[in-house]
Short mmCIF file of C-alpha atoms in Angstrom, two decimals:
data_model
loop_
_atom_site.label_atom_id
_atom_site.label_comp_id
_atom_site.label_asym_id
_atom_site.label_seq_id
_atom_site.Cartn_x
_atom_site.Cartn_y
_atom_site.Cartn_z
CA MET A 1 -10.85 3.91 6.27
CA LEU A 2 -10.23 0.26 5.40
CA SER A 3 -12.82 -1.15 7.80
CA THR A 4 -15.62 0.62 5.90
CA LEU A 5 -14.77 -1.39 2.77
CA LEU A 6 -14.84 -4.88 4.25
CA PRO A 7 -17.63 -7.07 5.68
CA ASP A 8 -18.21 -8.18 9.24
CA GLY A 9 -15.78 -10.85 10.34
CA VAL A 10 -12.77 -9.09 8.82
CA ALA A 11 -10.38 -7.40 11.26
CA CYS A 12 -8.49 -4.35 10.03
CA ALA A 13 -5.60 -2.30 11.38
CA GLU A 14 -4.00 0.71 9.77
CA ALA A 15 -1.31 3.31 10.42
CA PHE A 16 -0.47 6.59 8.76
CA ASP A 17 3.17 6.79 9.85
CA ASP A 18 5.99 4.68 11.29
CA LEU A 19 6.33 6.51 14.59
CA ALA A 20 5.10 3.65 16.81
CA PRO A 21 7.81 1.08 17.65
CA ALA A 22 7.33 -1.99 15.50
CA PRO A 23 9.73 -4.74 16.64
CA LEU A 24 10.23 -7.65 14.28
CA PHE A 25 10.74 -11.32 15.00
CA PRO A 26 14.24 -12.57 14.13
CA GLU A 27 12.87 -14.46 11.13
CA GLU A 28 11.30 -11.24 9.84
CA GLU A 29 14.48 -9.29 10.43
CA LEU A 30 16.21 -11.56 7.93
CA LEU A 31 13.68 -10.57 5.24
CA VAL A 32 14.71 -6.91 5.39
CA ALA A 33 18.31 -7.22 6.59
CA ALA A 34 19.67 -5.56 3.44
CA ALA A 35 16.86 -3.03 3.04
CA ARG A 36 17.19 0.72 3.58
CA GLN A 37 15.81 2.12 6.81
CA GLY A 38 12.64 3.53 5.24
CA ARG A 39 11.75 0.15 3.80
CA ARG A 40 12.48 -1.55 7.13
CA SER A 41 10.20 0.91 8.91
CA GLU A 42 7.25 0.47 6.57
CA PHE A 43 7.71 -3.31 6.65
CA GLY A 44 7.70 -3.29 10.45
CA THR A 45 4.63 -1.07 10.71
CA ALA A 46 2.71 -3.19 8.20
CA ARG A 47 3.63 -6.34 10.14
CA LEU A 48 2.51 -4.62 13.34
CA CYS A 49 -0.86 -3.87 11.72
CA ALA A 50 -1.16 -7.52 10.71
CA ARG A 51 -0.42 -8.70 14.26
CA ARG A 52 -2.98 -6.32 15.70
CA ALA A 53 -5.61 -7.63 13.30
CA LEU A 54 -4.73 -11.25 14.09
CA THR A 55 -4.81 -10.65 17.83
CA SER A 56 -8.23 -9.00 17.62
CA LEU A 57 -9.54 -12.26 16.14
CA GLY A 58 -7.87 -14.37 18.83
CA LEU A 59 -5.37 -15.77 16.32
CA PRO A 60 -1.63 -16.24 16.94
CA ALA A 61 0.49 -13.22 16.03
CA GLY A 62 3.87 -14.82 15.38
CA PRO A 63 6.34 -14.15 12.56
CA LEU A 64 4.79 -13.39 9.18
CA LEU A 65 7.17 -14.71 6.54
CA ARG A 66 6.94 -14.45 2.75
CA GLY A 67 6.14 -16.83 -0.07
CA ARG A 68 7.90 -17.05 -3.40
CA ARG A 69 6.21 -13.92 -4.77
CA ARG A 70 6.66 -12.01 -1.53
CA GLU A 71 3.09 -12.66 -0.36
CA PRO A 72 2.62 -12.84 3.43
CA LEU A 73 2.27 -16.35 4.84
CA TRP A 74 -0.58 -16.31 7.35
CA PRO A 75 -0.93 -18.65 10.33
CA SER A 76 -3.16 -21.69 10.07
CA GLY A 77 -6.81 -20.72 10.20
CA ALA A 78 -6.29 -17.21 8.82
CA VAL A 79 -6.41 -15.42 5.49
CA GLY A 80 -5.33 -11.86 4.97
CA SER A 81 -3.71 -9.13 2.96
CA ILE A 82 -1.20 -6.35 3.62
CA THR A 83 -0.63 -3.07 1.81
CA HIS A 84 1.59 -0.04 2.21
CA CYS A 85 2.29 3.13 0.28
CA ALA A 86 3.59 6.59 1.18
CA GLY A 87 1.74 7.68 4.30
CA TYR A 88 -0.28 4.51 4.83
CA ARG A 89 0.18 0.91 6.03
CA ALA A 90 -2.67 -1.54 6.63
CA ALA A 91 -3.67 -5.16 7.05
CA ALA A 92 -6.95 -7.06 6.80
CA VAL A 93 -7.36 -10.52 8.32
CA ALA A 94 -10.20 -13.02 8.71
CA ARG A 95 -10.67 -16.60 9.83
CA ASP A 96 -10.62 -18.98 6.88
CA ARG A 97 -13.95 -20.40 7.98
CA ASP A 98 -15.46 -16.97 7.21
CA MET A 99 -13.45 -15.76 4.22
CA LEU A 100 -11.88 -17.66 1.35
CA ALA A 101 -9.56 -14.77 0.47
CA LEU A 102 -8.90 -11.07 1.00
CA GLY A 103 -7.12 -8.52 -1.12
CA ILE A 104 -6.37 -4.90 -0.21
CA ASP A 105 -4.30 -2.22 -1.91
CA ALA A 106 -3.49 1.43 -1.17
CA GLU A 107 -2.08 3.97 -3.60
CA PRO A 108 -1.46 7.70 -3.61
CA ASN A 109 -4.31 9.57 -5.28
CA GLY A 110 -2.15 10.67 -8.20
CA PRO A 111 -1.91 9.78 -11.89
CA LEU A 112 -0.25 6.63 -13.11
CA PRO A 113 2.94 7.16 -15.08
CA ALA A 114 2.06 7.53 -18.76
CA ASP A 115 3.99 4.40 -19.71
CA VAL A 116 2.14 2.26 -17.14
CA LEU A 117 -1.44 2.98 -18.21
CA PRO A 118 -1.25 1.01 -21.51
CA VAL A 119 -0.38 -2.19 -19.60
CA VAL A 120 -3.14 -1.67 -17.01
CA ALA A 121 -6.24 -0.45 -18.91
CA PHE A 122 -7.88 -2.16 -21.87
CA GLY A 123 -11.03 -1.86 -23.99
CA ALA A 124 -14.08 -0.78 -22.04
CA GLU A 125 -11.86 0.24 -19.12
CA ARG A 126 -10.45 3.06 -21.25
CA GLU A 127 -13.99 4.29 -21.89
CA TRP A 128 -15.07 4.56 -18.27
CA LEU A 129 -11.70 6.00 -17.28
CA SER A 130 -12.27 8.91 -19.66
CA ARG A 131 -15.88 9.35 -18.61
CA TYR A 132 -15.20 9.35 -14.88
CA ALA A 133 -12.10 11.53 -15.19
CA ALA A 134 -14.26 14.26 -16.72
CA ALA A 135 -17.18 13.84 -14.31
CA HIS A 136 -15.23 13.22 -11.07
CA PRO A 137 -11.80 14.87 -11.34
CA GLY A 138 -11.02 14.49 -7.62
CA VAL A 139 -10.15 10.83 -8.15
CA HIS A 140 -7.29 9.62 -10.34
CA TRP A 141 -9.22 6.79 -11.94
CA ASP A 142 -6.23 5.27 -13.69
CA ARG A 143 -4.51 4.78 -10.35
CA LEU A 144 -7.73 3.41 -8.85
CA LEU A 145 -7.98 0.87 -11.67
CA PHE A 146 -4.41 -0.19 -10.92
CA SER A 147 -5.29 -0.54 -7.23
CA ALA A 148 -8.42 -2.61 -7.92
CA LYS A 149 -6.44 -5.04 -10.07
CA GLU A 150 -3.76 -5.30 -7.38
CA SER A 151 -6.46 -6.25 -4.85
CA VAL A 152 -7.79 -8.91 -7.24
CA TYR A 153 -4.28 -10.31 -7.70
CA LYS A 154 -3.84 -10.57 -3.93
CA VAL A 155 -7.01 -12.67 -3.82
CA TRP A 156 -5.98 -14.79 -6.80
CA TYR A 157 -2.39 -15.73 -6.07
CA PRO A 158 -2.68 -17.42 -2.63
CA LEU A 159 -5.46 -19.63 -4.01
CA MET A 160 -4.19 -20.33 -7.52
CA GLY A 161 -0.41 -20.04 -7.13
CA SER A 162 0.07 -18.60 -10.61
CA TRP A 163 0.61 -15.23 -12.24
CA LEU A 164 -2.37 -13.04 -13.12
CA GLY A 165 -1.66 -10.17 -15.47
CA PHE A 166 -3.46 -6.84 -15.69
CA GLU A 167 -4.80 -8.00 -19.04
CA ASP A 168 -6.40 -11.03 -17.36
CA VAL A 169 -8.76 -8.89 -15.27
CA THR A 170 -11.50 -6.57 -16.55
CA VAL A 171 -12.78 -4.03 -14.03
CA ALA A 172 -16.08 -2.16 -14.25
CA MET A 173 -16.58 0.73 -11.83
CA ALA A 174 -20.00 1.72 -10.58
CA PRO A 175 -20.70 5.46 -10.29
CA PRO A 176 -19.10 6.72 -7.07
CA GLY A 177 -21.11 7.66 -4.00
CA PRO A 178 -20.29 10.07 -1.16
CA ALA A 179 -18.16 7.52 0.69
CA GLY A 180 -16.50 5.90 -2.31
CA GLY A 181 -17.76 3.22 -4.63
CA ARG A 182 -17.92 -0.34 -5.81
CA PHE A 183 -16.41 -2.29 -8.66
CA ARG A 184 -16.70 -5.66 -10.30
CA ALA A 185 -13.78 -7.62 -11.66
CA ARG A 186 -14.08 -10.41 -14.21
CA ILE A 187 -11.15 -12.85 -14.34
CA ALA A 188 -10.43 -14.15 -17.83
CA ARG A 189 -8.31 -17.07 -16.69
CA SER A 190 -9.91 -20.33 -15.57
CA THR A 191 -10.73 -20.77 -11.90
CA ALA A 192 -11.69 -24.43 -12.43
CA GLY A 193 -10.70 -26.67 -9.55
CA SER A 194 -10.84 -23.84 -7.04
CA ALA A 195 -13.55 -22.20 -4.96
CA LEU A 196 -12.74 -18.80 -6.47
CA PRO A 197 -15.57 -17.22 -8.48
CA ALA A 198 -14.75 -15.90 -11.94
CA GLU A 199 -16.29 -12.55 -11.03
CA LEU A 200 -15.43 -10.67 -7.86
CA SER A 201 -16.89 -7.56 -6.29
CA GLY A 202 -14.94 -4.93 -4.41
CA ARG A 203 -15.15 -1.54 -2.80
CA TRP A 204 -12.94 1.53 -2.78
CA ALA A 205 -12.52 4.85 -1.00
CA ALA A 206 -10.64 8.08 -1.69
CA ARG A 207 -9.57 10.15 1.29
CA ASP A 208 -6.66 12.22 2.55
CA GLY A 209 -4.70 11.86 -0.67
CA LEU A 210 -5.09 8.07 -0.73
CA LEU A 211 -6.97 5.51 -2.80
CA VAL A 212 -7.78 2.22 -1.05
CA SER A 213 -9.45 -0.79 -2.65
CA ALA A 214 -10.57 -4.08 -1.13
CA VAL A 215 -11.94 -7.42 -2.29
CA ALA A 216 -13.40 -10.00 0.10
CA VAL A 217 -14.47 -13.48 -1.02
CA PRO A 218 -16.67 -15.28 1.51
CA ALA A 219 -15.88 -18.89 2.33
CA GLY A 220 -18.14 -21.30 0.48
CA SER A 221 -18.85 -18.87 -2.35
CA GLY A 222 -17.92 -21.52 -4.90
CA ALA A 223 -19.05 -20.56 -8.36
CA ARG A 224 -21.30 -17.83 -7.00
CA GLU A 225 -20.34 -14.20 -7.23
CA ALA A 226 -18.46 -12.82 -4.23
CA ALA A 227 -20.55 -10.53 -2.08
#
């Protein structure tokens, strides 16, 4: 599913359960030493997906540690993103000569909790949420909006190193097609001094009870819009 949302040059790996053995490096074991077994399993499977994606690009697949906001630290020469939710784990990786940044997110295709929506959706987003919910009830658009903003954050943070709130990103969804759809995300905070465009484009898919979103920013995009 994920590979259909990302451009050539991005390697993807995904899993729908934790049945395959997913051994961890000792350094990774320390990251989940106090976690419950379910969390350890999903962490291991997600790391296994990341290593498979790295290996397919000919990149080293050593320990993947975490930064100060729990983001994965990729080996030199690579950029990537990891996601996991109930019933799904995935990773997307590219060489940094091809992609400036990647962001992926998976969510169950179910409604957001009522108390979460007011901190996720604003202004015009509320309008298209209502419109699409009536026209396309098979997709929980509030959860998809959440997912799209999570993907944008995963692009933003490794490059900018600062917090990006839901209110700092405005998402506009295009009408969905048979295989999913596209969205555009405008970042309200300054991207000056970075190669990150202020407007990003992404894609999404809904399948098998899941919502998956992805944003890919090509290397050298500069102030241009991401393709």
